[in-house]
XYZ file of C-alpha atoms in Angstrom:
515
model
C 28.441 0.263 10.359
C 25.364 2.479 10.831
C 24.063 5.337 12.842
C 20.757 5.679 14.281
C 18.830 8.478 15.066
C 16.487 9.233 17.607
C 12.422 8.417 16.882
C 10.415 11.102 16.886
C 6.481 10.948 16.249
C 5.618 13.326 13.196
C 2.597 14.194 12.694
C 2.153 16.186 9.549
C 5.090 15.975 7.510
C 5.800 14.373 4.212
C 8.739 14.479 2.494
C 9.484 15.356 -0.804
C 11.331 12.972 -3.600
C 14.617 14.691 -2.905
C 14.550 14.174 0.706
C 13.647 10.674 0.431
C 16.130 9.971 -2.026
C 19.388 8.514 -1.137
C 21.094 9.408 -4.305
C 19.761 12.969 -4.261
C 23.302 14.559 -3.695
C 24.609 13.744 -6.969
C 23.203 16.897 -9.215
C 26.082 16.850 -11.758
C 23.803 16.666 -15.299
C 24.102 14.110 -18.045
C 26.659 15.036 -20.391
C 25.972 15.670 -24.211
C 28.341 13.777 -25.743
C 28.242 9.735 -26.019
C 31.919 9.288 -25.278
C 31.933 11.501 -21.806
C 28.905 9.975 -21.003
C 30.190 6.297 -21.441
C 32.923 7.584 -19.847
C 30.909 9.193 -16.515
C 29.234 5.766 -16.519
C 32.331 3.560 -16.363
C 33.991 5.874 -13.738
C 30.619 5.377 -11.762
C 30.290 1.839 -11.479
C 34.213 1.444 -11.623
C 34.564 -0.182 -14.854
C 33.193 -3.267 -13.304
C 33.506 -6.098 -15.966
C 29.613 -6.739 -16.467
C 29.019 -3.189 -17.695
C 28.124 -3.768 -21.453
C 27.887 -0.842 -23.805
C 26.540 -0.835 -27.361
C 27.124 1.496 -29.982
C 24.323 2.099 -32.651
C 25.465 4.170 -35.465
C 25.187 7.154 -35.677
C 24.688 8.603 -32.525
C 23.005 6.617 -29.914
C 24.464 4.389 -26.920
C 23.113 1.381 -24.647
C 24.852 1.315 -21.502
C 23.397 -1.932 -18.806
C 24.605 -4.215 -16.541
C 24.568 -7.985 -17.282
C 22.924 -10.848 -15.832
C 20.550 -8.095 -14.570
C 18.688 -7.342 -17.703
C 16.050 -9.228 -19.776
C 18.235 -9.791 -22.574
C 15.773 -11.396 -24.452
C 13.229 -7.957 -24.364
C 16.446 -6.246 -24.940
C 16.921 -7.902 -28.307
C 13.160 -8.575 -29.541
C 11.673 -5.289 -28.321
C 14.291 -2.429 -28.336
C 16.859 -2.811 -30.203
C 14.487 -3.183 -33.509
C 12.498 -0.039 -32.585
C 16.234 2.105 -31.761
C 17.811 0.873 -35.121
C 14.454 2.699 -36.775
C 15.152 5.776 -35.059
C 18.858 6.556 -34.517
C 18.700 10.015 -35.397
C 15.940 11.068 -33.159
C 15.835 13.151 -30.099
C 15.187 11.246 -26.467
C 11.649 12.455 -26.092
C 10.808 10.845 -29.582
C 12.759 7.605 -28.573
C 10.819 7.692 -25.576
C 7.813 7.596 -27.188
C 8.603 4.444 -29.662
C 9.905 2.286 -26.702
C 7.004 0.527 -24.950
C 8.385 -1.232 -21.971
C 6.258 -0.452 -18.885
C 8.864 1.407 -16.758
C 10.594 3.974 -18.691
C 11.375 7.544 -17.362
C 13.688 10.586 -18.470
C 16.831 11.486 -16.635
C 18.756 14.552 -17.247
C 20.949 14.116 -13.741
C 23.790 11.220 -13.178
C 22.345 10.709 -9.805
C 18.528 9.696 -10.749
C 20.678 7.699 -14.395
C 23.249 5.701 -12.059
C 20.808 4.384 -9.480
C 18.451 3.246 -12.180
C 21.167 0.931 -14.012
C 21.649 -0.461 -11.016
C 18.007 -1.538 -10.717
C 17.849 -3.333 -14.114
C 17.364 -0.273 -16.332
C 18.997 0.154 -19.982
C 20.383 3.351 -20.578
C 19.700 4.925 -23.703
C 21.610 8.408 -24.458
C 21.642 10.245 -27.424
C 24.780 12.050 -28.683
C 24.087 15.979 -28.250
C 21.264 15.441 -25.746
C 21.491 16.404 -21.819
C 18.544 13.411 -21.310
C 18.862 9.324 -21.090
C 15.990 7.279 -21.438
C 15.900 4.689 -19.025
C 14.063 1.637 -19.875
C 13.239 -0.937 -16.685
C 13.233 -4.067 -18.048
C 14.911 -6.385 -15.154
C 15.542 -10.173 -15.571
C 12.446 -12.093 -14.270
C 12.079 -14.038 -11.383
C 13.163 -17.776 -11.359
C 11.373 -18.658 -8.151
C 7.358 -18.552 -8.357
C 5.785 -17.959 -5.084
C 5.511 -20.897 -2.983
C 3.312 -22.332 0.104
C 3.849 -20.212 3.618
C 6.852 -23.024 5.608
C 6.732 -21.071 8.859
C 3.257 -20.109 9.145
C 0.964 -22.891 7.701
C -2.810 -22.523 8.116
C -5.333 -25.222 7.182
C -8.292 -22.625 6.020
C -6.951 -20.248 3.845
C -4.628 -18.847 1.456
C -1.371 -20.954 0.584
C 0.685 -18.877 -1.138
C 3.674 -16.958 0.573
C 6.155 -13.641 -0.371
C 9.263 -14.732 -2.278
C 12.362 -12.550 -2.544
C 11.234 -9.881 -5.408
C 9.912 -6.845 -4.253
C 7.665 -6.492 -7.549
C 6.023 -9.567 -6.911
C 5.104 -9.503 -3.276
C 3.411 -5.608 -4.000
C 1.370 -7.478 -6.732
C 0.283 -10.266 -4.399
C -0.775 -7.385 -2.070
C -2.763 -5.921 -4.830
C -4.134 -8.897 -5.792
C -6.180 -9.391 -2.476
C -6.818 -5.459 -2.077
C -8.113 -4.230 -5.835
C -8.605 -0.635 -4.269
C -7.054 2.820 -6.003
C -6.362 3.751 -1.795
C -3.693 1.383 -1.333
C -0.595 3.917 -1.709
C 3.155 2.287 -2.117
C 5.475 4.368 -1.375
C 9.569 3.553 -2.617
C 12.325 4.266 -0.557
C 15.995 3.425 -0.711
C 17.881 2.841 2.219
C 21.570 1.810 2.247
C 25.145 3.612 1.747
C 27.011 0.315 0.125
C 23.199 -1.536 -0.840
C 21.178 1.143 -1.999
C 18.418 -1.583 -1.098
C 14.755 -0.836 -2.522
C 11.614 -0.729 -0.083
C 8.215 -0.376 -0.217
C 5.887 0.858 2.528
C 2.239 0.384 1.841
C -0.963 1.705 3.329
C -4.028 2.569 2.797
C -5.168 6.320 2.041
C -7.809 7.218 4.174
C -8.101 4.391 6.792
C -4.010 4.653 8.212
C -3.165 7.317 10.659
C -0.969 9.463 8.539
C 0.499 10.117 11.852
C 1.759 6.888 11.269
C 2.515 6.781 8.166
C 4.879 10.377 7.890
C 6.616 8.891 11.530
C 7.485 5.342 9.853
C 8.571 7.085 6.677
C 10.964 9.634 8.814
C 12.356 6.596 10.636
C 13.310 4.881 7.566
C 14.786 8.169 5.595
C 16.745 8.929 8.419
C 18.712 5.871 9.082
C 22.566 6.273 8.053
C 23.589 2.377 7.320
C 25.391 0.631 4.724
C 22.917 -2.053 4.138
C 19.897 -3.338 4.868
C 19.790 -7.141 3.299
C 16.683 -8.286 5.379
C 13.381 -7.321 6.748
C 14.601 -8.601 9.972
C 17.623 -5.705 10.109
C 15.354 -3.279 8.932
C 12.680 -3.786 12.025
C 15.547 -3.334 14.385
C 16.708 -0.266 13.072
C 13.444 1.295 13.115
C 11.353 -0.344 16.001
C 11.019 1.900 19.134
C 13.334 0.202 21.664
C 15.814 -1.692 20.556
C 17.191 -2.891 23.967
C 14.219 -4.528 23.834
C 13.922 -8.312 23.888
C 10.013 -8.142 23.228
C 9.739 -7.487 19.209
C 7.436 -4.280 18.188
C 6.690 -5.350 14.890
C 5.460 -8.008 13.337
C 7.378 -10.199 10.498
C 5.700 -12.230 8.689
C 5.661 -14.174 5.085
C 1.617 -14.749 4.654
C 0.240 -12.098 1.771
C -3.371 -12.554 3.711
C -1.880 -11.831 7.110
C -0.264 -8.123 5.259
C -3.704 -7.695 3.576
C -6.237 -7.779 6.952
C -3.523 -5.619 8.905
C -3.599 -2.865 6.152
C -7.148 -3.095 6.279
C -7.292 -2.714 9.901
C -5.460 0.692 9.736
C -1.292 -0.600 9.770
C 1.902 0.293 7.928
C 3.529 -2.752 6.043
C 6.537 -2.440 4.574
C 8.673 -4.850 2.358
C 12.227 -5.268 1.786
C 13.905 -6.412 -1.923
C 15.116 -9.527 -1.490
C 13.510 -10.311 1.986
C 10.567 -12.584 1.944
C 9.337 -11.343 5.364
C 6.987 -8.359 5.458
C 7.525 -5.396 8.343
C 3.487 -4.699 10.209
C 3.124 -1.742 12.628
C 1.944 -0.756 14.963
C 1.202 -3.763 16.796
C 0.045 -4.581 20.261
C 1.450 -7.518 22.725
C -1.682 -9.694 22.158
C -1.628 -9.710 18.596
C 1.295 -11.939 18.499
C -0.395 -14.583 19.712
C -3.285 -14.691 16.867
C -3.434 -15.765 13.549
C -5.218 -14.853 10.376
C -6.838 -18.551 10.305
C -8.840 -17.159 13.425
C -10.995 -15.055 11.334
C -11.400 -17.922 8.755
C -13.264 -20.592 11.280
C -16.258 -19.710 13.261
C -15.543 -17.826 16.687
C -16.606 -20.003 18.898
C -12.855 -21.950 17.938
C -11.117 -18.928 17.361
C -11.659 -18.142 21.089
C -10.803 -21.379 22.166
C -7.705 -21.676 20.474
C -6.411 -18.585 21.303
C -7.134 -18.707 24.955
C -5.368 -22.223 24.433
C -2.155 -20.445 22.739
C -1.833 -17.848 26.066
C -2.692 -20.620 28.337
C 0.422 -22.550 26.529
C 2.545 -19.291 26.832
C 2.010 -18.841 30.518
C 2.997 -23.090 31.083
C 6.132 -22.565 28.792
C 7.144 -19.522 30.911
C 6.088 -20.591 34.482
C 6.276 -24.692 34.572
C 10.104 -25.393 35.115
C 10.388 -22.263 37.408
C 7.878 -23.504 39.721
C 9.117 -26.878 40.055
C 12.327 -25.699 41.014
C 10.774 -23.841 43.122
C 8.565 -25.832 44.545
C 11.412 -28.516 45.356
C 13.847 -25.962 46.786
C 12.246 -23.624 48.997
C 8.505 -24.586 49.237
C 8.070 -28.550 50.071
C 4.707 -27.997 51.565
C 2.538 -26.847 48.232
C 3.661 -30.350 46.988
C 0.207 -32.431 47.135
C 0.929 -35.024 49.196
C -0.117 -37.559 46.943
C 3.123 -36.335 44.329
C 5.165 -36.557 47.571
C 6.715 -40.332 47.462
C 6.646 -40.371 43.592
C 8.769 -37.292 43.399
C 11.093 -38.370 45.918
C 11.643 -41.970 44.193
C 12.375 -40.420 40.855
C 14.948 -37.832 42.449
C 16.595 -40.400 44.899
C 19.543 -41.011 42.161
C 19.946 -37.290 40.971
C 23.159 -35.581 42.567
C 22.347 -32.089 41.554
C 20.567 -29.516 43.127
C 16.678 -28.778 41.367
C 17.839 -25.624 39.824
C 21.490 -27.196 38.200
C 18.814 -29.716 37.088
C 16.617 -27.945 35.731
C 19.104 -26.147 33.651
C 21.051 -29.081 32.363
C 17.717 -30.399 30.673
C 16.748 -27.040 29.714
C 20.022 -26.633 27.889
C 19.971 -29.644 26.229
C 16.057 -29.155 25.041
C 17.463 -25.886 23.393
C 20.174 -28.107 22.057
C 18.600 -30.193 19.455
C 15.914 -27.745 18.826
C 18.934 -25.392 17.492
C 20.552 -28.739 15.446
C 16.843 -29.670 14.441
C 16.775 -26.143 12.848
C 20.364 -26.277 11.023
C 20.259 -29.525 9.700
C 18.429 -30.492 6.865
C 14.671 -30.632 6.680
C 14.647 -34.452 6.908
C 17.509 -35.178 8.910
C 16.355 -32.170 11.466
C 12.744 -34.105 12.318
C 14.910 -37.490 12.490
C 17.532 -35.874 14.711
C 14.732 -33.670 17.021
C 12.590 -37.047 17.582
C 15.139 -39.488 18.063
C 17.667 -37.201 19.789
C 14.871 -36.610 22.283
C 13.894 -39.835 22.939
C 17.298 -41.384 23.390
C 18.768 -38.303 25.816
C 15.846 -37.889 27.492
C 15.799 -42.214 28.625
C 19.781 -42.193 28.957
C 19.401 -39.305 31.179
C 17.077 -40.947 33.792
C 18.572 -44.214 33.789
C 22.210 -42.496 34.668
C 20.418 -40.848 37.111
C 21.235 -37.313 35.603
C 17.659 -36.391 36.191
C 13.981 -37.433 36.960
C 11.486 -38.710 35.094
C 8.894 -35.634 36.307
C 11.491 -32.801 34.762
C 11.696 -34.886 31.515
C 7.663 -34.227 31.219
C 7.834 -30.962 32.810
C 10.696 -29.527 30.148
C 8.857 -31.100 27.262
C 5.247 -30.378 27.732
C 6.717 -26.763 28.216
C 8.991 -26.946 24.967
C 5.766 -27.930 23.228
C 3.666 -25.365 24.780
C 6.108 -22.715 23.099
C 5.744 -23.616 19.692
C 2.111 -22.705 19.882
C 3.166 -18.794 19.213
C 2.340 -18.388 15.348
C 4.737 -15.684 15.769
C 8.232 -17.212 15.209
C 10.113 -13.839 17.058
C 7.434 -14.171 20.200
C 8.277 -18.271 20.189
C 12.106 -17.180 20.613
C 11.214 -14.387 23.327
C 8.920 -16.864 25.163
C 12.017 -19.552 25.119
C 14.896 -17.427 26.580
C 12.748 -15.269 29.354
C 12.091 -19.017 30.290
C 15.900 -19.052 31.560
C 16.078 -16.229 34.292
C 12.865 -17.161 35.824
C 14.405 -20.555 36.561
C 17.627 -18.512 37.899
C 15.462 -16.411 40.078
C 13.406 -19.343 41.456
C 16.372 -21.388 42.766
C 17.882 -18.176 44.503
C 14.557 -16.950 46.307
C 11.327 -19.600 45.541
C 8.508 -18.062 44.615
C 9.247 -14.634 45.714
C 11.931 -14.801 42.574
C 9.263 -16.085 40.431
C 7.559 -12.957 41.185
C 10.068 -10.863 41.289
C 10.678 -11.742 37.847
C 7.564 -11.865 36.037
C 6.680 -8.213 38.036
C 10.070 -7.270 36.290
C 8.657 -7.965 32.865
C 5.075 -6.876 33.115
C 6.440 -3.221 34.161
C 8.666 -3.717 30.714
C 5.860 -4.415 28.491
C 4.058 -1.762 30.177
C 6.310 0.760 29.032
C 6.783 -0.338 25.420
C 5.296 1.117 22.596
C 4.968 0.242 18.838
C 5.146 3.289 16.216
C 4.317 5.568 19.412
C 1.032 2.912 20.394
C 1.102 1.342 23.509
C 2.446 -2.287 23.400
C -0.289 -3.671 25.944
C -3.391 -2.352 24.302
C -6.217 -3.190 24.534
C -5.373 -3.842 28.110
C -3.466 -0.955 29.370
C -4.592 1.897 28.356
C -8.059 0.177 29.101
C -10.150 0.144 25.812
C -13.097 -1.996 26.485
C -14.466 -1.824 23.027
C -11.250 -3.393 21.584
C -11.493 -6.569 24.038
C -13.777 -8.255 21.565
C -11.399 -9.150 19.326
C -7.956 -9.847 21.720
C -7.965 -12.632 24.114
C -11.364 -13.618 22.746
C -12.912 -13.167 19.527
C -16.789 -12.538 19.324
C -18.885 -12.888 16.045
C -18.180 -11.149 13.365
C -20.955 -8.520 13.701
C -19.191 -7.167 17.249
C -15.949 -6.616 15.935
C -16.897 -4.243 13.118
C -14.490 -1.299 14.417
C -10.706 -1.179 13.483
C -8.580 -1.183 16.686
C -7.930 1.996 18.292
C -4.483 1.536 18.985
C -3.728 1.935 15.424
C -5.304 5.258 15.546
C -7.332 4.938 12.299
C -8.869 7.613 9.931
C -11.950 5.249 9.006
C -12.955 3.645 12.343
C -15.659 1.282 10.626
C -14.767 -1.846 9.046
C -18.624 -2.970 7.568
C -22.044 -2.692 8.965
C -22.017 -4.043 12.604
C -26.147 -5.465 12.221
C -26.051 -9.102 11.419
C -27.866 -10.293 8.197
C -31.882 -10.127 8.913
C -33.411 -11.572 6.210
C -37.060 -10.642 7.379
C -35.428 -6.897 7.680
C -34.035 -7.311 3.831
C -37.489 -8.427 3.025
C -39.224 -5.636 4.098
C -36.474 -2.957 2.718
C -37.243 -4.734 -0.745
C -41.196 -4.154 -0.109
């Protein structure tokens, strides 16, 4: 279905709007009369039956597709103007036509693509040039409240699936002439529209030119998703760990631009792409800037603290009951025994089973219906979880052991990061039944050396830790006031390495200045 190329880092390139076009092949020019031109056009879409064309005497032709078109701009704003001026040329037509997207064409590849995008073509018999006039059918769905990544303090508004929309949210936080969007097109069969913001003068254009290459130089059919489009471009894809962020919050897109990242957004996805990122920045959110940092701190030393239980629980208890009997206080001894004394499997075929069927109703919790999912995740839990230690299937520890570590995984704010954190989960358990705790640290060595060599848009994945950059541990694990974490991160490699003025507000010192 596709081909990808290998990732190189560029440093100082930038395309120009041939090589970034898709469509850029097709040089064949417009023809001058209306019937070969109607004719070009059917041939290009393959007379597909929601091609309209309209004839206006005596020489001009509307060619659009249907259902894609704001008919009722069409009729109330065009057509008037066009039936006033049949007999002019297209750079007079142009002129008279107010619609805020409207462009020149003389070349059937730049003419086709724009049809396609909601764009009426007007030609002009005995004219090389169409005007195109953008005037695509609105939007039915307003934007609505964030569903996967709710915040009490804060903005409640999330991206929905129009591309033209979710830039103007952007813009709508960040009023500044720096913030460059850049269109792309990427898809054979799709020809899907993307936009990758920045800001000029605070993101590494070393960034910038190396995401822009990656996304030129894919060779796919399609791209429907945000979620394709990060795997295609991220820098390992063999990879379970995610390098990019996805994410539907508009404030979440706006304080990562600001901090020196890429975004970029799909048409038709309502997930937005942010790079580079760093393996500790999955595991904040943007409410952590909104509350005072003492919190902050707390709850995200709480969220790791959750990540390492999820991870490491189950795999010690199996270990603990296979190979290594003696770290058991003794005092957990005759209680542990008494709930096993029924069980008939081994710890780690235990340990599994419950595991499995945790995973189980989460999935069917997920696929069913919003109410009948909670019913059906609470109830299902409940009932398996009792029928299971009264049949003797398992214990009563491993019931609170599986859940509490279930629960401690849906602290991630990142939904990708939840799903790594919930598989890894699975070979540790493996590796403790087979060898204790050696295979519990055999395993977690395993991954540390993977994350190690990870990167994100060329920036190391375990930054600020690895390469060491003290200055950037203020705002990681921990986040200090607000006055001490007035750089950008390094790892993004930023042009503008101040965010505001580090010195907290003095009145007596504002006092004096006013003097």
């Amino acid at each position: 279905m596709f081909k990808k190329k290998p990732k190189p880092i560029y440093i100082n390139k930038r395309l120009t709007d041939s090589e970034t076009s898709n469509t850029g092949d097709a040089v064949e020019a417009v023809p001058t009369v209306g019937e070969d031109f109607i004719r070009a056009m059917g041939d290009a879409v393959h007379h597909t039956s929601d091609l309209v064309v309209k004839r206006i005497p005596p020489n001009l032709s509307l060619i659009y597709i249907d259902n894609i078109v704001d008919t009722d701009t069409l009729n109330n704003h065009i057509l008037p103007k066009l039936l006033k001026q049949t007999s002019e040329s297209p750079d007079t037509i142009a002129s008279v036509v107010t619609v805020p997207q409207l462009k020149l064409a003389e070349k059937m590849g730049e003419v086709v693509p724009a049809m396609m995008e909601g764009s009426v073509l007007i030609h002009v018999d005995g004219y090389a040039k169409v005007v195109a006039a953008t005037i695509p059918l609105p939007e039915d769905r307003q934007p609505s409240s964030p569903e996967n990544e709710s915040q009490v303090i804060g903005a409640q508004v999330a991206f929905n699936e129009s591309l033209s929309r979710n830039v103007t949210l952007i813009r709508r936080f960040i009023k500044n002439p720096n913030l460059c969007s850049e269109k792309l097109n990427v898809g054979d069969q799709s020809n899907t529209s993307i936009a990758m913001l920045y800001i000029k003068g605070v993101a590494s254009e070393q960034n910038v030119n190396t995401l822009r290459q990656r996304i030129t130089d894919l060779q796919t059919d399609s791209v429907l998703d945000s979620s394709i489009l990060e795997q295609l471009i991220d820098d390992n894809s063999l990879s379970i760990f995610p390098q990019m962020l996805l994410t539907e919050r508009p404030d979440k897109v706006c304080g990562e631009l600001l901090n020196g990242k890429v975004t970029v957004l799909v048409d038709g996805s309502t997930l937005a792409i942010i790079c580079p990122l760093s393996f500790i920045e999955y595991f904040q959110s943007q409410e952590d800037l909104n509350i005072r940092w003492q919190m902050a701190t707390f709850l995200r030393l709480l969220r790791f603290t959750a990540v390492v239980v999820s991870v490491l629980l189950t795999p010690l208890y199996v270990a603990a009951l296979t190979f290594h009997y003696e770290v058991i206080p003794q005092s957990l001894l005759v209680p542990l025994s008494e709930s096993r004394a029924l069980v008939p499997f081994p710890p780690l075929l235990e340990a599994l089973l419950i595991e499995f069927i945790i995973e189980l109703l989460r999935e069917a919790g997920v696929r069913l219906p919003t109410k009948v999912g909670q019913t059906i995740g609470i109830v299902g839990g409940i009932v398996v979880g009792t029928a299971a230690v009264q049949a003797g299937i398992t214990s009563n520890i491993l019931i609170i052991i599986v859940a509490l570590g279930a629960l401690s995984s849906f602290t991630t704010p990142s939904y990708m990061m939840g799903n790594v954190i919930r598989i890894i989960r699975f070979p540790l358990i493996l590796l403790a039944g087979l060898w204790g705790f050696y295979g519990i640290m055999l395993g977690f060595c395993f991954i540390l050396v993977h994350l190690l060599r990870q990167s994100s848009l060329g920036s190391p994945y375990m930054a600020p830790f690895y390469p060491p950059r003290l200055i950037d541990w203020r705002d990681s694990l921990v986040r200090l006031p607000l006055p001490f974490t007035s750089n950008r991160p390094s790892n993004t490699r930023p042009e503008n390495v101040n965010k505001y003025d580090s010195e907290p507000v003095n009145p007596e010192k504002n006092e004096q200045k006013v003097k």
